[in-house]
Structure formats: structure tokens, C-alpha cells
């Protein structure tokens, strides 16, 4: 089964410890290998000068085009502020049941001071698991505390855990099984 690629595409240099922390949470949650990929390309046409933000949807398309061929999923991390047209900002975006996800640290930094690295790391890990969950086909969940609950502000991000609830976990296993068969090409035409 192919792996997840974690790709820093931020404006500033990557924070190795932050990436390592995200990597270990993602590996634990999804039971898949995560490679930290250090491609130096950056999306060129995602910046919107009027909004002074980057279009997350354009970045997702760029990721699909540029991801390493062996990557099953690519999760990009950035420090630039992201938006989709109908919202002021987004923490991240993912292709549902697709290959790409993006999460930004821009809105996860706190008013508790930028030195609160642990809080930033936890929030980032939650948003990364959430967006990757979408790429595996998981939808939003209503179970309080589940990482797949929708969160539109930091209070909601802080209120959830980094982990999937029992139902989402079961759904993920189910989806992964199908995905695995598909990937290995052993059941090109599933028989009943
Ligand atoms: Zn979501
Ligand atoms: Zn759930």
C-alpha cells in the first residue's frame, strides 16, 4: 500500500520538529507510512492579490499535478493564509476521496503568544488528520470530540481530539480495505 507524502510548501523554512510531530500522529491514526517530502516547487498562481491570501482550491489542483508519482496521498503544509471564495479563511481543504489536502499554520497560531509551540503542534495535527480523513472518504462527524467534527474557529479546534471516534475509525477501516484491493489491482471487476 502506497504512502502519504507530507510536503512543506510554506514561505518560510520548514520546521522539522513540527513536521515530525504531525508525521507521527498521522502514522498512528491511519496506520500508514508517512514520508516527509522536500520538493522545492511552490504553487505559483494561488495568490489572490485582492484578498492577500492563497486559494486553497488552486493549491489542491497544483498538488495533484505535482505530487510524486509514488504518493498515494499528498498532504501539504504551509504558513500562508488560505481561503475559499465563500469564507474569510480556511484552516485547510481536502479533496473528498481524492489525493490531495492542504493545511495552514497561519490561523492556528494563538493569541497566547507565538511561543506556544505545543498548542500549535496539537492544532496542526488535528487539522491534518481531519483533512486527510476527507481524502480517505470520511465525512464530517457529529460525535463531540471526534477529529472529523467540523471546526470553523480555534475554540472548536481546541475542543476536539486528534483521534477518530469509534464510528469514523470503523468507517476508515472499511474504506481502506476497498482502497487496498483497488490499489493492488487484485479485484479489477469485483465479483459478488
Ligand atoms: Zn472537514
Ligand atoms: Zn467521528
PDB file of N, CA and C in Angstrom, residues 130-192:
ATOM      1  N   UNK A 130      -7.818  15.560  10.156  1.00  0.00           N
ATOM      2  CA  UNK A 130      -9.152  15.873   9.630  1.00  0.00           C
ATOM      3  C   UNK A 130      -9.148  15.914   8.099  1.00  0.00           C
ATOM      4  N   UNK A 131      -8.235  16.695   7.530  1.00  0.00           N
ATOM      5  CA  UNK A 131      -8.229  16.851   6.063  1.00  0.00           C
ATOM      6  C   UNK A 131      -7.838  15.533   5.381  1.00  0.00           C
ATOM      7  N   UNK A 132      -6.884  14.830   5.943  1.00  0.00           N
ATOM      8  CA  UNK A 132      -6.521  13.531   5.362  1.00  0.00           C
ATOM      9  C   UNK A 132      -7.695  12.561   5.449  1.00  0.00           C
ATOM     10  N   UNK A 133      -8.439  12.644   6.557  1.00  0.00           N
ATOM     11  CA  UNK A 133      -9.635  11.817   6.710  1.00  0.00           C
ATOM     12  C   UNK A 133     -10.577  12.016   5.526  1.00  0.00           C
ATOM     13  N   UNK A 134     -10.746  13.272   5.104  1.00  0.00           N
ATOM     14  CA  UNK A 134     -11.581  13.543   3.926  1.00  0.00           C
ATOM     15  C   UNK A 134     -11.001  12.868   2.679  1.00  0.00           C
ATOM     16  N   UNK A 135      -9.687  12.913   2.519  1.00  0.00           N
ATOM     17  CA  UNK A 135      -9.101  12.300   1.309  1.00  0.00           C
ATOM     18  C   UNK A 135      -9.338  10.790   1.300  1.00  0.00           C
ATOM     19  N   UNK A 136      -9.497  10.212   2.493  1.00  0.00           N
ATOM     20  CA  UNK A 136      -9.802   8.776   2.556  1.00  0.00           C
ATOM     21  C   UNK A 136     -11.303   8.517   2.416  1.00  0.00           C
ATOM     22  N   UNK A 137     -12.086   9.578   2.317  1.00  0.00           N
ATOM     23  CA  UNK A 137     -13.524   9.424   2.095  1.00  0.00           C
ATOM     24  C   UNK A 137     -14.376   9.662   3.335  1.00  0.00           C
ATOM     25  N   UNK A 138     -13.765  10.032   4.442  1.00  0.00           N
ATOM     26  CA  UNK A 138     -14.551  10.301   5.655  1.00  0.00           C
ATOM     27  C   UNK A 138     -15.261  11.653   5.543  1.00  0.00           C
ATOM     28  N   UNK A 139     -16.495  11.678   6.028  1.00  0.00           N
ATOM     29  CA  UNK A 139     -17.290  12.908   6.013  1.00  0.00           C
ATOM     30  C   UNK A 139     -17.253  13.549   7.392  1.00  0.00           C
ATOM     31  N   UNK A 140     -17.925  14.690   7.533  1.00  0.00           N
ATOM     32  CA  UNK A 140     -17.973  15.330   8.850  1.00  0.00           C
ATOM     33  C   UNK A 140     -18.784  14.478   9.817  1.00  0.00           C
ATOM     34  N   UNK A 141     -18.393  14.563  11.075  1.00  0.00           N
ATOM     35  CA  UNK A 141     -18.968  13.725  12.127  1.00  0.00           C
ATOM     36  C   UNK A 141     -19.576  14.625  13.196  1.00  0.00           C
ATOM     37  N   UNK A 142     -20.644  14.140  13.838  1.00  0.00           N
ATOM     38  CA  UNK A 142     -21.302  14.926  14.886  1.00  0.00           C
ATOM     39  C   UNK A 142     -20.907  14.501  16.299  1.00  0.00           C
ATOM     40  N   UNK A 143     -20.099  13.459  16.398  1.00  0.00           N
ATOM     41  CA  UNK A 143     -19.721  12.966  17.723  1.00  0.00           C
ATOM     42  C   UNK A 143     -18.772  13.961  18.397  1.00  0.00           C
ATOM     43  N   UNK A 144     -19.182  14.506  19.555  1.00  0.00           N
ATOM     44  CA  UNK A 144     -18.330  15.505  20.214  1.00  0.00           C
ATOM     45  C   UNK A 144     -16.914  14.961  20.436  1.00  0.00           C
ATOM     46  N   UNK A 145     -15.936  15.760  20.115  1.00  0.00           N
ATOM     47  CA  UNK A 145     -14.543  15.377  20.344  1.00  0.00           C
ATOM     48  C   UNK A 145     -13.893  14.660  19.183  1.00  0.00           C
ATOM     49  N   UNK A 146     -14.696  14.119  18.275  1.00  0.00           N
ATOM     50  CA  UNK A 146     -14.111  13.402  17.131  1.00  0.00           C
ATOM     51  C   UNK A 146     -13.351  14.385  16.245  1.00  0.00           C
ATOM     52  N   UNK A 147     -12.208  13.948  15.742  1.00  0.00           N
ATOM     53  CA  UNK A 147     -11.381  14.825  14.912  1.00  0.00           C
ATOM     54  C   UNK A 147     -12.092  15.194  13.603  1.00  0.00           C
ATOM     55  N   UNK A 148     -13.099  14.415  13.209  1.00  0.00           N
ATOM     56  CA  UNK A 148     -13.823  14.719  11.971  1.00  0.00           C
ATOM     57  C   UNK A 148     -14.994  15.683  12.183  1.00  0.00           C
ATOM     58  N   UNK A 149     -15.164  16.215  13.403  1.00  0.00           N
ATOM     59  CA  UNK A 149     -16.171  17.266  13.569  1.00  0.00           C
ATOM     60  C   UNK A 149     -15.683  18.508  12.827  1.00  0.00           C
ATOM     61  N   UNK A 150     -16.637  19.279  12.363  1.00  0.00           N
ATOM     62  CA  UNK A 150     -16.309  20.482  11.619  1.00  0.00           C
ATOM     63  C   UNK A 150     -15.848  21.547  12.619  1.00  0.00           C
ATOM     64  N   UNK A 151     -14.753  22.239  12.308  1.00  0.00           N
ATOM     65  CA  UNK A 151     -14.330  23.309  13.203  1.00  0.00           C
ATOM     66  C   UNK A 151     -14.019  24.559  12.400  1.00  0.00           C
ATOM     67  N   UNK A 152     -14.718  25.637  12.733  1.00  0.00           N
ATOM     68  CA  UNK A 152     -14.550  26.874  11.975  1.00  0.00           C
ATOM     69  C   UNK A 152     -13.770  27.936  12.757  1.00  0.00           C
ATOM     70  N   UNK A 153     -13.480  27.642  14.026  1.00  0.00           N
ATOM     71  CA  UNK A 153     -12.670  28.591  14.797  1.00  0.00           C
ATOM     72  C   UNK A 153     -11.792  27.811  15.770  1.00  0.00           C
ATOM     73  N   UNK A 154     -10.886  28.530  16.434  1.00  0.00           N
ATOM     74  CA  UNK A 154      -9.908  27.852  17.299  1.00  0.00           C
ATOM     75  C   UNK A 154     -10.556  27.187  18.506  1.00  0.00           C
ATOM     76  N   UNK A 155     -11.664  27.764  18.979  1.00  0.00           N
ATOM     77  CA  UNK A 155     -12.348  27.152  20.132  1.00  0.00           C
ATOM     78  C   UNK A 155     -12.804  25.745  19.744  1.00  0.00           C
ATOM     79  N   UNK A 156     -13.333  25.635  18.535  1.00  0.00           N
ATOM     80  CA  UNK A 156     -13.799  24.326  18.066  1.00  0.00           C
ATOM     81  C   UNK A 156     -12.630  23.375  17.765  1.00  0.00           C
ATOM     82  N   UNK A 157     -11.541  23.933  17.282  1.00  0.00           N
ATOM     83  CA  UNK A 157     -10.355  23.087  17.047  1.00  0.00           C
ATOM     84  C   UNK A 157      -9.863  22.541  18.387  1.00  0.00           C
ATOM     85  N   UNK A 158      -9.788  23.424  19.372  1.00  0.00           N
ATOM     86  CA  UNK A 158      -9.265  23.013  20.677  1.00  0.00           C
ATOM     87  C   UNK A 158     -10.191  22.027  21.395  1.00  0.00           C
ATOM     88  N   UNK A 159     -11.479  22.065  21.038  1.00  0.00           N
ATOM     89  CA  UNK A 159     -12.446  21.197  21.721  1.00  0.00           C
ATOM     90  C   UNK A 159     -12.390  19.752  21.232  1.00  0.00           C
ATOM     91  N   UNK A 160     -11.713  19.512  20.117  1.00  0.00           N
ATOM     92  CA  UNK A 160     -11.707  18.122  19.640  1.00  0.00           C
ATOM     93  C   UNK A 160     -10.366  17.449  19.880  1.00  0.00           C
ATOM     94  N   UNK A 161     -10.388  16.123  19.761  1.00  0.00           N
ATOM     95  CA  UNK A 161      -9.168  15.346  19.963  1.00  0.00           C
ATOM     96  C   UNK A 161      -8.446  15.171  18.631  1.00  0.00           C
ATOM     97  N   UNK A 162      -7.269  14.558  18.675  1.00  0.00           N
ATOM     98  CA  UNK A 162      -6.546  14.285  17.428  1.00  0.00           C
ATOM     99  C   UNK A 162      -7.019  12.970  16.807  1.00  0.00           C
ATOM    100  N   UNK A 163      -7.911  12.264  17.509  1.00  0.00           N
ATOM    101  CA  UNK A 163      -8.257  10.897  17.077  1.00  0.00           C
ATOM    102  C   UNK A 163      -9.659  10.775  16.472  1.00  0.00           C
ATOM    103  N   UNK A 164      -9.850   9.721  15.704  1.00  0.00           N
ATOM    104  CA  UNK A 164     -11.159   9.401  15.134  1.00  0.00           C
ATOM    105  C   UNK A 164     -12.033   8.762  16.209  1.00  0.00           C
ATOM    106  N   UNK A 165     -13.341   9.054  16.181  1.00  0.00           N
ATOM    107  CA  UNK A 165     -14.249   8.356  17.093  1.00  0.00           C
ATOM    108  C   UNK A 165     -14.410   6.912  16.600  1.00  0.00           C
ATOM    109  N   UNK A 166     -15.058   6.081  17.380  1.00  0.00           N
ATOM    110  CA  UNK A 166     -15.203   4.673  17.027  1.00  0.00           C
ATOM    111  C   UNK A 166     -15.857   4.464  15.666  1.00  0.00           C
ATOM    112  N   UNK A 167     -16.904   5.251  15.386  1.00  0.00           N
ATOM    113  CA  UNK A 167     -17.630   5.091  14.124  1.00  0.00           C
ATOM    114  C   UNK A 167     -16.760   5.498  12.932  1.00  0.00           C
ATOM    115  N   UNK A 168     -16.036   6.608  13.079  1.00  0.00           N
ATOM    116  CA  UNK A 168     -15.163   7.073  11.985  1.00  0.00           C
ATOM    117  C   UNK A 168     -14.003   6.093  11.776  1.00  0.00           C
ATOM    118  N   UNK A 169     -13.497   5.577  12.878  1.00  0.00           N
ATOM    119  CA  UNK A 169     -12.420   4.584  12.812  1.00  0.00           C
ATOM    120  C   UNK A 169     -12.874   3.354  12.016  1.00  0.00           C
ATOM    121  N   UNK A 170     -14.085   2.886  12.335  1.00  0.00           N
ATOM    122  CA  UNK A 170     -14.631   1.706  11.649  1.00  0.00           C
ATOM    123  C   UNK A 170     -14.847   2.001  10.166  1.00  0.00           C
ATOM    124  N   UNK A 171     -15.354   3.190   9.891  1.00  0.00           N
ATOM    125  CA  UNK A 171     -15.600   3.595   8.508  1.00  0.00           C
ATOM    126  C   UNK A 171     -14.262   3.671   7.745  1.00  0.00           C
ATOM    127  N   UNK A 172     -13.255   4.206   8.402  1.00  0.00           N
ATOM    128  CA  UNK A 172     -11.942   4.307   7.764  1.00  0.00           C
ATOM    129  C   UNK A 172     -11.403   2.917   7.394  1.00  0.00           C
ATOM    130  N   UNK A 173     -11.531   1.975   8.308  1.00  0.00           N
ATOM    131  CA  UNK A 173     -11.042   0.615   8.038  1.00  0.00           C
ATOM    132  C   UNK A 173     -11.755   0.011   6.839  1.00  0.00           C
ATOM    133  N   UNK A 174     -13.061   0.260   6.801  1.00  0.00           N
ATOM    134  CA  UNK A 174     -13.893  -0.237   5.703  1.00  0.00           C
ATOM    135  C   UNK A 174     -13.417   0.357   4.363  1.00  0.00           C
ATOM    136  N   UNK A 175     -13.232   1.668   4.370  1.00  0.00           N
ATOM    137  CA  UNK A 175     -12.809   2.362   3.143  1.00  0.00           C
ATOM    138  C   UNK A 175     -11.406   1.934   2.732  1.00  0.00           C
ATOM    139  N   UNK A 176     -10.543   1.750   3.723  1.00  0.00           N
ATOM    140  CA  UNK A 176      -9.156   1.394   3.439  1.00  0.00           C
ATOM    141  C   UNK A 176      -9.084   0.015   2.790  1.00  0.00           C
ATOM    142  N   UNK A 177      -9.960  -0.850   3.254  1.00  0.00           N
ATOM    143  CA  UNK A 177      -9.982  -2.199   2.715  1.00  0.00           C
ATOM    144  C   UNK A 177     -10.326  -2.182   1.224  1.00  0.00           C
ATOM    145  N   UNK A 178     -11.346  -1.432   0.890  1.00  0.00           N
ATOM    146  CA  UNK A 178     -11.752  -1.296  -0.516  1.00  0.00           C
ATOM    147  C   UNK A 178     -10.616  -0.695  -1.319  1.00  0.00           C
ATOM    148  N   UNK A 179     -10.072   0.373  -0.765  1.00  0.00           N
ATOM    149  CA  UNK A 179      -8.993   1.104  -1.411  1.00  0.00           C
ATOM    150  C   UNK A 179      -7.801   0.183  -1.662  1.00  0.00           C
ATOM    151  N   UNK A 180      -7.471  -0.629  -0.636  1.00  0.00           N
ATOM    152  CA  UNK A 180      -6.341  -1.539  -0.738  1.00  0.00           C
ATOM    153  C   UNK A 180      -6.519  -2.528  -1.871  1.00  0.00           C
ATOM    154  N   UNK A 181      -7.722  -3.094  -1.993  1.00  0.00           N
ATOM    155  CA  UNK A 181      -7.985  -4.052  -3.066  1.00  0.00           C
ATOM    156  C   UNK A 181      -7.837  -3.378  -4.417  1.00  0.00           C
ATOM    157  N   UNK A 182      -8.389  -2.191  -4.485  1.00  0.00           N
ATOM    158  CA  UNK A 182      -8.361  -1.433  -5.731  1.00  0.00           C
ATOM    159  C   UNK A 182      -6.902  -1.173  -6.134  1.00  0.00           C
ATOM    160  N   UNK A 183      -6.111  -0.776  -5.134  1.00  0.00           N
ATOM    161  CA  UNK A 183      -4.720  -0.423  -5.397  1.00  0.00           C
ATOM    162  C   UNK A 183      -3.881  -1.602  -5.854  1.00  0.00           C
ATOM    163  N   UNK A 184      -4.112  -2.740  -5.213  1.00  0.00           N
ATOM    164  CA  UNK A 184      -3.323  -3.905  -5.577  1.00  0.00           C
ATOM    165  C   UNK A 184      -3.752  -4.464  -6.925  1.00  0.00           C
ATOM    166  N   UNK A 185      -4.898  -4.017  -7.398  1.00  0.00           N
ATOM    167  CA  UNK A 185      -5.378  -4.449  -8.699  1.00  0.00           C
ATOM    168  C   UNK A 185      -5.797  -5.905  -8.713  1.00  0.00           C
ATOM    169  N   UNK A 186      -6.074  -6.464  -7.545  1.00  0.00           N
ATOM    170  CA  UNK A 186      -6.441  -7.872  -7.491  1.00  0.00           C
ATOM    171  C   UNK A 186      -7.914  -8.086  -7.825  1.00  0.00           C
ATOM    172  N   UNK A 187      -8.699  -7.032  -7.693  1.00  0.00           N
ATOM    173  CA  UNK A 187     -10.127  -7.152  -7.993  1.00  0.00           C
ATOM    174  C   UNK A 187     -10.557  -6.056  -8.950  1.00  0.00           C
ATOM    175  N   UNK A 188     -10.083  -6.119 -10.197  1.00  0.00           N
ATOM    176  CA  UNK A 188     -10.454  -5.066 -11.137  1.00  0.00           C
ATOM    177  C   UNK A 188     -11.955  -5.034 -11.408  1.00  0.00           C
ATOM    178  N   UNK A 189     -12.588  -6.207 -11.335  1.00  0.00           N
ATOM    179  CA  UNK A 189     -14.036  -6.257 -11.528  1.00  0.00           C
ATOM    180  C   UNK A 189     -14.620  -7.057 -10.370  1.00  0.00           C
ATOM    181  N   UNK A 190     -14.940  -6.377  -9.293  1.00  0.00           N
ATOM    182  CA  UNK A 190     -15.385  -7.094  -8.096  1.00  0.00           C
ATOM    183  C   UNK A 190     -16.543  -8.036  -8.403  1.00  0.00           C
ATOM    184  N   UNK A 191     -16.400  -9.249  -7.934  1.00  0.00           N
ATOM    185  CA  UNK A 191     -17.493 -10.223  -8.104  1.00  0.00           C
ATOM    186  C   UNK A 191     -18.272 -10.331  -6.822  1.00  0.00           C
ATOM    187  N   UNK A 192     -19.506 -10.672  -6.937  1.00  0.00           N
ATOM    188  CA  UNK A 192     -20.333 -10.837  -5.754  1.00  0.00           C
ATOM    189  C   UNK A 192     -20.502 -12.296  -5.400  1.00  0.00           C
TER     190      UNK A 192
END
